XYZ file of C-alpha atoms in Angstrom:
351
model
C -48.423 -13.518 41.644
C -49.196 -16.069 38.976
C -51.291 -19.070 40.034
C -51.809 -22.170 37.987
C -54.237 -25.058 38.360
C -53.099 -28.639 37.943
C -54.045 -29.925 34.479
C -56.092 -33.084 33.947
C -54.244 -36.392 33.373
C -52.337 -36.195 30.112
C -52.592 -32.386 30.150
C -49.983 -29.755 29.352
C -48.834 -26.387 30.709
C -47.335 -25.087 27.466
C -48.321 -25.084 23.816
C -47.323 -23.433 20.557
C -49.360 -20.371 19.569
C -52.144 -20.758 17.019
C -50.200 -19.023 14.227
C -46.518 -19.959 14.568
C -43.921 -18.374 12.291
C -42.958 -20.835 9.545
C -39.881 -20.510 7.361
C -37.756 -22.457 4.909
C -35.355 -24.833 6.634
C -31.587 -24.369 6.676
C -29.886 -25.867 3.620
C -26.838 -25.415 1.406
C -28.538 -22.419 -0.250
C -30.674 -21.086 2.618
C -29.500 -19.621 5.939
C -31.848 -18.717 8.791
C -31.298 -15.984 11.408
C -33.350 -14.816 14.386
C -33.371 -11.233 15.661
C -34.223 -11.237 19.369
C -35.031 -7.502 19.502
C -37.646 -7.412 16.728
C -38.606 -11.095 17.068
C -38.009 -11.551 13.341
C -36.881 -14.626 11.411
C -34.714 -14.014 8.327
C -34.465 -16.653 5.585
C -31.558 -15.668 3.310
C -31.186 -17.551 0.036
C -27.876 -17.510 -1.846
C -26.516 -14.612 0.182
C -29.676 -12.637 -0.597
C -29.293 -12.749 -4.382
C -32.319 -15.012 -4.815
C -34.314 -13.491 -2.002
C -34.570 -12.567 1.674
C -37.824 -13.299 3.500
C -38.452 -11.685 6.894
C -41.256 -12.859 9.179
C -42.314 -11.721 12.630
C -45.146 -12.781 14.965
C -46.818 -9.344 14.803
C -46.341 -8.644 11.111
C -49.513 -8.712 9.036
C -47.469 -9.455 5.947
C -43.894 -10.618 5.531
C -41.096 -8.524 4.029
C -39.377 -9.833 0.883
C -36.473 -8.294 -1.000
C -33.245 -9.124 -2.774
C -29.718 -7.879 -2.208
C -26.420 -8.386 -3.971
C -24.522 -11.536 -2.997
C -21.278 -10.200 -1.521
C -20.405 -13.291 0.453
C -21.854 -15.412 3.235
C -24.151 -13.533 5.594
C -23.062 -13.949 9.227
C -25.691 -11.748 10.861
C -28.647 -9.670 9.625
C -31.028 -7.370 11.552
C -33.457 -4.527 10.909
C -33.535 -1.393 13.023
C -36.827 -0.705 14.788
C -39.563 0.024 12.302
C -37.651 -1.869 9.586
C -36.088 1.409 8.407
C -32.433 0.355 8.068
C -31.038 -3.119 7.395
C -27.648 -4.090 8.853
C -25.759 -7.058 7.378
C -22.458 -8.520 8.553
C -20.516 -10.534 5.982
C -16.926 -10.166 7.241
C -15.275 -9.928 10.682
C -14.232 -6.336 9.974
C -17.322 -4.448 8.775
C -21.120 -4.159 8.761
C -23.061 -3.134 5.643
C -26.227 -1.019 5.688
C -29.212 -0.629 3.332
C -31.865 2.067 3.729
C -35.533 1.036 3.552
C -36.697 4.629 3.991
C -38.929 6.227 1.303
C -37.123 8.731 -0.958
C -33.687 7.491 0.117
C -31.592 5.292 -2.222
C -31.114 1.624 -1.311
C -27.432 1.645 -2.214
C -25.319 -0.176 0.368
C -22.900 1.683 2.612
C -20.431 0.166 5.041
C -18.724 0.812 8.374
C -15.512 -0.901 9.450
C -14.731 -1.317 13.129
C -12.378 1.396 14.359
C -10.163 -0.778 16.545
C -7.113 -2.052 14.720
C -6.875 -5.853 14.336
C -10.288 -6.304 16.027
C -12.946 -8.743 14.806
C -16.669 -8.031 15.064
C -18.375 -10.716 17.166
C -21.893 -9.280 16.859
C -23.900 -6.062 16.619
C -27.088 -4.767 18.242
C -29.525 -2.041 17.255
C -30.024 0.239 20.269
C -32.634 2.489 18.638
C -33.936 3.342 15.174
C -30.625 5.005 14.279
C -28.135 3.802 16.919
C -26.103 0.613 16.724
C -23.299 -0.945 18.748
C -20.546 -3.179 17.346
C -19.178 -5.773 19.758
C -15.634 -6.815 18.868
C -13.196 -9.134 20.559
C -11.386 -6.010 21.813
C -14.288 -3.857 22.963
C -17.491 -2.094 21.891
C -18.127 0.759 19.457
C -21.328 2.809 19.734
C -22.461 4.540 16.510
C -25.174 6.847 15.235
C -26.402 5.876 11.764
C -26.987 8.773 9.352
C -29.130 7.218 6.579
C -29.409 10.396 4.487
C -25.611 10.725 4.385
C -25.112 6.946 4.103
C -22.514 7.049 6.880
C -22.033 6.403 10.618
C -20.762 8.641 13.426
C -18.830 7.135 16.349
C -20.432 8.259 19.619
C -18.337 6.322 22.126
C -16.087 3.298 22.372
C -14.752 1.146 25.202
C -11.710 -1.127 25.139
C -12.227 -4.490 26.844
C -11.393 -8.092 25.938
C -14.645 -9.854 24.978
C -15.402 -13.584 24.653
C -19.112 -13.287 23.821
C -22.034 -10.921 24.348
C -25.760 -10.844 25.081
C -28.231 -7.989 24.705
C -31.566 -7.351 26.431
C -33.626 -5.100 24.117
C -36.331 -4.572 26.761
C -33.861 -2.965 29.190
C -31.142 -1.784 26.744
C -28.484 -3.652 28.738
C -25.531 -5.253 26.959
C -23.682 -8.038 28.795
C -20.064 -8.867 27.912
C -18.150 -11.989 28.940
C -14.557 -11.173 29.900
C -11.408 -12.815 31.381
C -9.890 -16.203 30.493
C -12.701 -18.311 31.956
C -15.398 -15.940 30.703
C -17.100 -15.746 34.092
C -16.547 -12.042 34.813
C -19.495 -10.244 33.220
C -19.433 -6.541 32.373
C -22.815 -4.875 31.715
C -23.398 -1.607 29.821
C -26.584 0.454 29.777
C -27.703 2.526 26.779
C -30.078 5.481 26.871
C -30.684 8.547 24.670
C -27.402 8.334 22.806
C -25.328 7.602 25.905
C -23.499 4.463 27.070
C -22.936 3.821 30.786
C -20.675 1.217 32.349
C -22.364 -0.739 35.136
C -20.573 -2.620 37.960
C -19.060 -5.901 36.770
C -19.717 -9.161 38.608
C -18.428 -12.710 38.689
C -20.327 -15.953 38.057
C -19.220 -18.705 40.436
C -18.194 -21.683 38.306
C -18.466 -25.290 39.575
C -15.426 -26.643 41.432
C -15.277 -29.640 39.070
C -12.107 -29.657 36.914
C -14.326 -30.516 33.922
C -16.490 -27.424 34.363
C -14.485 -25.417 31.797
C -15.320 -21.826 30.904
C -18.584 -19.922 31.104
C -20.265 -20.158 27.697
C -23.048 -18.192 26.032
C -25.257 -21.287 26.256
C -25.017 -21.111 30.070
C -26.682 -17.705 30.346
C -29.910 -15.861 29.569
C -31.121 -12.388 30.583
C -34.784 -11.914 31.420
C -37.094 -9.478 33.152
C -39.038 -11.236 35.923
C -41.611 -9.329 37.961
C -40.186 -6.051 36.644
C -36.569 -6.794 37.600
C -33.733 -7.730 35.218
C -32.000 -11.021 36.093
C -29.056 -12.928 34.705
C -29.928 -16.644 34.810
C -26.990 -19.051 34.972
C -27.487 -22.732 34.223
C -24.973 -24.423 36.535
C -24.008 -27.894 35.363
C -22.887 -30.425 37.936
C -23.162 -34.222 38.244
C -25.589 -35.970 40.548
C -23.952 -37.359 43.689
C -25.255 -38.372 47.141
C -24.534 -34.807 48.272
C -25.523 -33.044 45.075
C -28.934 -33.383 43.372
C -27.674 -32.204 39.973
C -27.968 -29.077 37.856
C -29.450 -25.835 39.113
C -30.331 -22.378 37.808
C -28.877 -19.397 39.698
C -30.520 -15.977 39.382
C -28.393 -12.838 39.719
C -30.332 -9.590 40.184
C -28.869 -6.938 37.869
C -29.392 -3.339 38.990
C -28.173 -0.159 37.286
C -27.665 1.516 40.655
C -25.751 -1.119 42.628
C -23.787 -4.353 42.582
C -25.269 -7.457 40.982
C -26.417 -9.907 43.684
C -27.136 -13.624 43.696
C -30.719 -13.955 44.974
C -32.353 -17.235 43.900
C -31.434 -20.869 43.152
C -33.760 -23.187 41.227
C -33.141 -26.860 41.981
C -33.517 -29.087 38.889
C -32.639 -32.412 40.603
C -31.420 -33.973 37.364
C -28.758 -33.682 34.653
C -28.805 -33.696 30.859
C -29.573 -31.114 28.171
C -31.578 -28.070 29.221
C -32.937 -24.828 27.818
C -34.406 -21.844 29.661
C -37.344 -19.577 28.893
C -39.300 -17.028 30.908
C -43.062 -16.964 30.253
C -45.410 -14.667 32.207
C -42.757 -14.191 34.948
C -42.376 -17.955 35.347
C -39.010 -19.613 34.695
C -39.498 -22.647 32.459
C -36.684 -25.207 32.258
C -36.939 -27.683 29.384
C -35.282 -31.086 29.829
C -34.503 -32.912 26.598
C -34.151 -36.571 27.623
C -37.448 -36.646 29.555
C -39.133 -34.293 27.022
C -40.691 -32.383 29.891
C -40.680 -28.822 31.217
C -40.262 -27.680 34.825
C -41.902 -24.478 36.095
C -40.538 -22.190 38.841
C -42.058 -19.089 40.452
C -39.591 -16.932 42.414
C -42.489 -15.009 44.035
C -43.651 -18.064 45.960
C -42.416 -18.566 49.497
C -39.388 -20.874 49.616
C -36.425 -21.849 51.777
C -33.960 -19.058 52.661
C -30.495 -20.285 53.630
C -29.304 -16.923 54.929
C -27.962 -15.744 51.573
C -30.262 -16.887 48.760
C -33.777 -18.273 48.325
C -33.837 -21.924 47.181
C -36.843 -22.886 45.039
C -38.253 -26.297 44.069
C -40.419 -26.567 40.978
C -43.987 -25.524 41.702
C -45.759 -28.128 39.554
C -44.998 -31.649 38.294
C -42.991 -31.794 35.070
C -45.061 -32.149 31.911
C -44.345 -32.234 28.188
C -45.273 -29.443 25.770
C -48.601 -29.937 23.990
C -48.122 -31.928 20.748
C -48.133 -29.709 17.701
C -49.207 -30.163 14.089
C -47.953 -27.832 11.362
C -50.067 -27.207 8.224
C -48.485 -28.531 5.062
C -46.848 -25.904 2.870
C -45.313 -25.709 -0.579
C -46.625 -25.881 -4.148
C -47.723 -29.500 -3.797
C -49.872 -28.862 -0.728
C -53.603 -29.306 -1.038
C -56.301 -28.508 1.454
C -57.268 -32.151 1.899
C -53.854 -33.108 3.282
C -53.638 -33.444 7.037
C -51.166 -31.314 9.085
C -47.692 -32.712 9.770
C -46.966 -33.751 13.403
C -44.069 -31.706 14.807
C -41.972 -32.695 17.818
C -41.132 -29.556 19.792
C -37.544 -29.339 21.020
C -36.731 -25.997 22.647
C -32.962 -26.219 23.033
C -31.776 -22.985 21.490
C -29.455 -22.469 24.449
C -29.160 -26.001 25.748
C -26.094 -27.759 27.074
C -25.372 -31.369 27.984
C -24.515 -31.813 31.672
C -24.706 -35.599 31.800
C -21.093 -35.947 30.663
C -19.699 -33.857 33.519
């Protein structure tokens, strides 16, 4: 169990690490991508023709290279060990470049097998295994870098709205049906793909609730167990305190079960993170973060455990970024940076 002491007045629970990853901002000539599996940031200039810079928190030195500009890059990821680069430029195919010694760096390509399908995303499963997620299903491939080709291992037909992948557990989550709230997980291991039991996310009864979106969901391992966290948006009323986070326990052996509810007692824009098994909910308008610990004893209503936040809400520690660029000199002071962690935020105040 994680225990935390109350900070002094004006204190903070969270802060940026001492050496944050810095990269060129998004512009008309520079696109930025983040690979969740390898924790790498890609800065792609002019489609790669004028340079690609890859940075990760554990890399001692960044990776820089150039590639031919064959159109706008939609997604870019390295396999584990940075051996093979995968680049998506069109809805129909993914291109590959070998970064393996003694193998040529000539590009080779793989189109999705399903007719009239569009690739929504792709995920590296291992150093030489990749899965394409299309709007009509998933295609699991083995990459053969020496032959500059791919071999289809297995495919599955299913209508897909969006997807999410957990690299720590090798579980792929697909959103299906019209409202997107029926989720179908798949588990990958040693060249095999297994279909897990599907489950349904209970959407709010409000007519304005709409469909389940990617921004509503994260997957995270908490105390050794994989959970699907759903940010449920609902207005504050006398009988309803506002938004809440619902945790569904995802097991490979059995049905997914709703186990925990985190009460936020407010509305607005939120984002979720899990740090050291604690669920951290960031609230934009108040610029504060709420902390929840599902291991602590809490109210059980007969079906789920209902948790309040364990500590008062506080803001993230103010951050200053060192100046960069050719004009920077050592005498210049760092630039204050306002932290806004809303990568998967959504506004609930308008509901």
